[in-house]
Each structure stands twice: as structure tokens, then as C-alpha cells.
JSON list of C-alpha atoms in Angstrom, two decimals:
[
{"chain": "Y", "resi": 1, "resn": "MET", "atom": "CA", "xyz": [83.24, 117.12, 95.66]},
{"chain": "Y", "resi": 2, "resn": "ARG", "atom": "CA", "xyz": [80.94, 119.26, 93.49]},
{"chain": "Y", "resi": 3, "resn": "ALA", "atom": "CA", "xyz": [81.22, 119.13, 89.59]},
{"chain": "Y", "resi": 4, "resn": "PHE", "atom": "CA", "xyz": [79.51, 120.83, 86.81]},
{"chain": "Y", "resi": 5, "resn": "GLN", "atom": "CA", "xyz": [78.48, 118.08, 84.46]},
{"chain": "Y", "resi": 6, "resn": "LEU", "atom": "CA", "xyz": [76.93, 117.52, 81.12]},
{"chain": "Y", "resi": 7, "resn": "VAL", "atom": "CA", "xyz": [74.18, 114.74, 81.82]},
{"chain": "Y", "resi": 8, "resn": "ALA", "atom": "CA", "xyz": [72.30, 114.75, 78.67]},
{"chain": "Y", "resi": 9, "resn": "TRP", "atom": "CA", "xyz": [73.15, 116.15, 75.27]},
{"chain": "Y", "resi": 10, "resn": "GLN", "atom": "CA", "xyz": [71.15, 119.65, 74.47]},
{"chain": "Y", "resi": 11, "resn": "LYS", "atom": "CA", "xyz": [70.07, 120.10, 78.16]},
{"chain": "Y", "resi": 12, "resn": "PRO", "atom": "CA", "xyz": [71.52, 122.33, 80.63]},
{"chain": "Y", "resi": 13, "resn": "PRO", "atom": "CA", "xyz": [74.34, 121.08, 82.73]},
{"chain": "Y", "resi": 14, "resn": "GLU", "atom": "CA", "xyz": [74.10, 120.25, 86.65]},
{"chain": "Y", "resi": 15, "resn": "LEU", "atom": "CA", "xyz": [76.21, 120.99, 89.50]},
{"chain": "Y", "resi": 16, "resn": "ARG", "atom": "CA", "xyz": [76.33, 117.47, 91.22]},
{"chain": "Y", "resi": 17, "resn": "GLU", "atom": "CA", "xyz": [78.12, 115.69, 93.85]},
{"chain": "Y", "resi": 18, "resn": "VAL", "atom": "CA", "xyz": [80.69, 113.44, 92.81]},
{"chain": "Y", "resi": 19, "resn": "PRO", "atom": "CA", "xyz": [83.18, 111.23, 94.57]},
{"chain": "Y", "resi": 20, "resn": "VAL", "atom": "CA", "xyz": [86.64, 112.57, 95.20]},
{"chain": "Y", "resi": 21, "resn": "PRO", "atom": "CA", "xyz": [88.96, 110.54, 93.07]},
{"chain": "Y", "resi": 22, "resn": "GLU", "atom": "CA", "xyz": [92.15, 108.97, 94.44]},
{"chain": "Y", "resi": 23, "resn": "PRO", "atom": "CA", "xyz": [95.45, 109.39, 92.53]},
{"chain": "Y", "resi": 24, "resn": "GLY", "atom": "CA", "xyz": [96.71, 106.48, 91.05]},
{"chain": "Y", "resi": 25, "resn": "PRO", "atom": "CA", "xyz": [100.41, 105.11, 90.52]},
{"chain": "Y", "resi": 26, "resn": "GLY", "atom": "CA", "xyz": [102.26, 108.19, 89.05]},
{"chain": "Y", "resi": 27, "resn": "GLN", "atom": "CA", "xyz": [99.46, 110.54, 89.22]},
{"chain": "Y", "resi": 28, "resn": "ILE", "atom": "CA", "xyz": [98.57, 113.48, 91.69]},
{"chain": "Y", "resi": 29, "resn": "LEU", "atom": "CA", "xyz": [95.23, 114.83, 92.65]},
{"chain": "Y", "resi": 30, "resn": "VAL", "atom": "CA", "xyz": [94.84, 118.53, 92.30]},
{"chain": "Y", "resi": 31, "resn": "LYS", "atom": "CA", "xyz": [92.19, 120.12, 94.46]},
{"chain": "Y", "resi": 32, "resn": "VAL", "atom": "CA", "xyz": [90.75, 122.85, 92.40]},
{"chain": "Y", "resi": 33, "resn": "GLY", "atom": "CA", "xyz": [90.39, 126.28, 93.92]},
{"chain": "Y", "resi": 34, "resn": "GLY", "atom": "CA", "xyz": [88.84, 128.05, 90.61]},
{"chain": "Y", "resi": 35, "resn": "ALA", "atom": "CA", "xyz": [87.45, 126.43, 87.54]},
{"chain": "Y", "resi": 36, "resn": "GLY", "atom": "CA", "xyz": [86.15, 128.15, 84.25]},
{"chain": "Y", "resi": 37, "resn": "ALA", "atom": "CA", "xyz": [84.01, 127.02, 81.51]},
{"chain": "Y", "resi": 38, "resn": "CYS", "atom": "CA", "xyz": [85.18, 128.18, 78.04]},
{"chain": "Y", "resi": 39, "resn": "HIS", "atom": "CA", "xyz": [83.56, 128.42, 74.63]},
{"chain": "Y", "resi": 40, "resn": "SER", "atom": "CA", "xyz": [84.40, 124.82, 73.72]},
{"chain": "Y", "resi": 41, "resn": "ASP", "atom": "CA", "xyz": [82.17, 123.55, 76.74]},
{"chain": "Y", "resi": 42, "resn": "LEU", "atom": "CA", "xyz": [79.43, 125.76, 75.39]},
{"chain": "Y", "resi": 43, "resn": "HIS", "atom": "CA", "xyz": [79.69, 124.11, 72.05]},
{"chain": "Y", "resi": 44, "resn": "LEU", "atom": "CA", "xyz": [79.84, 120.75, 73.73]},
{"chain": "Y", "resi": 45, "resn": "MET", "atom": "CA", "xyz": [76.69, 121.34, 75.72]},
{"chain": "Y", "resi": 46, "resn": "GLU", "atom": "CA", "xyz": [74.63, 122.65, 72.80]},
{"chain": "Y", "resi": 47, "resn": "ARG", "atom": "CA", "xyz": [75.77, 119.93, 69.99]},
{"chain": "Y", "resi": 48, "resn": "PRO", "atom": "CA", "xyz": [73.42, 117.09, 69.36]},
{"chain": "Y", "resi": 49, "resn": "ALA", "atom": "CA", "xyz": [74.72, 113.64, 70.47]},
{"chain": "Y", "resi": 50, "resn": "PRO", "atom": "CA", "xyz": [77.86, 112.91, 68.66]},
{"chain": "Y", "resi": 51, "resn": "LYS", "atom": "CA", "xyz": [78.21, 109.82, 66.33]},
{"chain": "Y", "resi": 52, "resn": "ARG", "atom": "CA", "xyz": [81.25, 108.70, 68.37]},
{"chain": "Y", "resi": 53, "resn": "PRO", "atom": "CA", "xyz": [80.45, 108.22, 71.72]},
{"chain": "Y", "resi": 54, "resn": "ILE", "atom": "CA", "xyz": [81.20, 110.17, 74.85]},
{"chain": "Y", "resi": 55, "resn": "LYS", "atom": "CA", "xyz": [80.52, 108.91, 77.90]},
{"chain": "Y", "resi": 56, "resn": "ILE", "atom": "CA", "xyz": [78.00, 110.94, 80.05]},
{"chain": "Y", "resi": 57, "resn": "PRO", "atom": "CA", "xyz": [77.83, 112.34, 82.76]},
{"chain": "Y", "resi": 58, "resn": "PHE", "atom": "CA", "xyz": [80.90, 114.24, 81.59]},
{"chain": "Y", "resi": 59, "resn": "THR", "atom": "CA", "xyz": [82.82, 116.97, 83.94]},
{"chain": "Y", "resi": 60, "resn": "LEU", "atom": "CA", "xyz": [83.00, 120.42, 82.21]},
{"chain": "Y", "resi": 61, "resn": "GLY", "atom": "CA", "xyz": [85.59, 123.03, 82.74]},
{"chain": "Y", "resi": 62, "resn": "HIS", "atom": "CA", "xyz": [88.92, 122.35, 81.86]},
{"chain": "Y", "resi": 63, "resn": "GLU", "atom": "CA", "xyz": [90.56, 125.79, 82.75]},
{"chain": "Y", "resi": 64, "resn": "ASN", "atom": "CA", "xyz": [91.39, 125.16, 86.32]},
{"chain": "Y", "resi": 65, "resn": "ALA", "atom": "CA", "xyz": [93.74, 126.28, 89.19]},
{"chain": "Y", "resi": 66, "resn": "GLY", "atom": "CA", "xyz": [94.65, 124.79, 92.46]},
{"chain": "Y", "resi": 67, "resn": "TRP", "atom": "CA", "xyz": [97.09, 122.99, 94.73]},
{"chain": "Y", "resi": 68, "resn": "VAL", "atom": "CA", "xyz": [98.36, 119.42, 94.78]},
{"chain": "Y", "resi": 69, "resn": "GLU", "atom": "CA", "xyz": [96.11, 117.78, 97.47]},
{"chain": "Y", "resi": 70, "resn": "LYS", "atom": "CA", "xyz": [97.53, 114.16, 97.43]},
{"chain": "Y", "resi": 71, "resn": "ILE", "atom": "CA", "xyz": [100.43, 112.41, 95.69]},
{"chain": "Y", "resi": 72, "resn": "GLY", "atom": "CA", "xyz": [100.00, 108.89, 94.20]},
{"chain": "Y", "resi": 73, "resn": "ALA", "atom": "CA", "xyz": [102.66, 106.16, 94.53]},
{"chain": "Y", "resi": 74, "resn": "GLY", "atom": "CA", "xyz": [105.74, 107.12, 92.03]},
{"chain": "Y", "resi": 75, "resn": "ALA", "atom": "CA", "xyz": [104.70, 110.56, 91.36]},
{"chain": "Y", "resi": 76, "resn": "THR", "atom": "CA", "xyz": [107.56, 112.63, 91.55]},
{"chain": "Y", "resi": 77, "resn": "GLY", "atom": "CA", "xyz": [108.58, 116.19, 91.26]},
{"chain": "Y", "resi": 78, "resn": "PHE", "atom": "CA", "xyz": [105.67, 117.60, 93.33]},
{"chain": "Y", "resi": 79, "resn": "ALA", "atom": "CA", "xyz": [104.89, 118.51, 96.90]},
{"chain": "Y", "resi": 80, "resn": "SER", "atom": "CA", "xyz": [101.47, 118.65, 98.76]},
{"chain": "Y", "resi": 81, "resn": "GLY", "atom": "CA", "xyz": [100.14, 122.47, 98.96]}
]
């Protein structure tokens, strides 16, 4: 799958291929149909490296819409699709 990732502080993000995660116990996997970057993503991209470490690469975009692709063991209240 593709992800828009911050790979270095104060550098442009990159569209990269990353592995599709597997949902763990009690989790679901959402296949994202659309994602948006918001102003907080811009602030993160432009800031110098923080004193408290943030692990990079860091996937940007948290305003997402999609559907349930997979359901992990023990996850309830969801259906695929």
C-alpha cells in the first residue's frame, strides 16, 4: 500500500510503499478510500526535530474515510465492507 510519510525533519514528505498491516486481537483494518492532510500535518513537516523523539518515517494524514477490510480476533461490532 502507499503512504505519505515524513522521512526527515524539515524535508518534503514522500509517497512510499509500505506493508499492509494485519489487525491484531480486538483491532480492525480499515482500507482507506480517501485521506486528507490537515494543517497540523503541515506544522509537523515544517518543524525542527523535536526534543522528545517521534519515530520516523511517520505516516501523515489522519482525516481518513474507508471501509472495514479485515477484522482481528475478538473485535466485535464491525462487519467487513
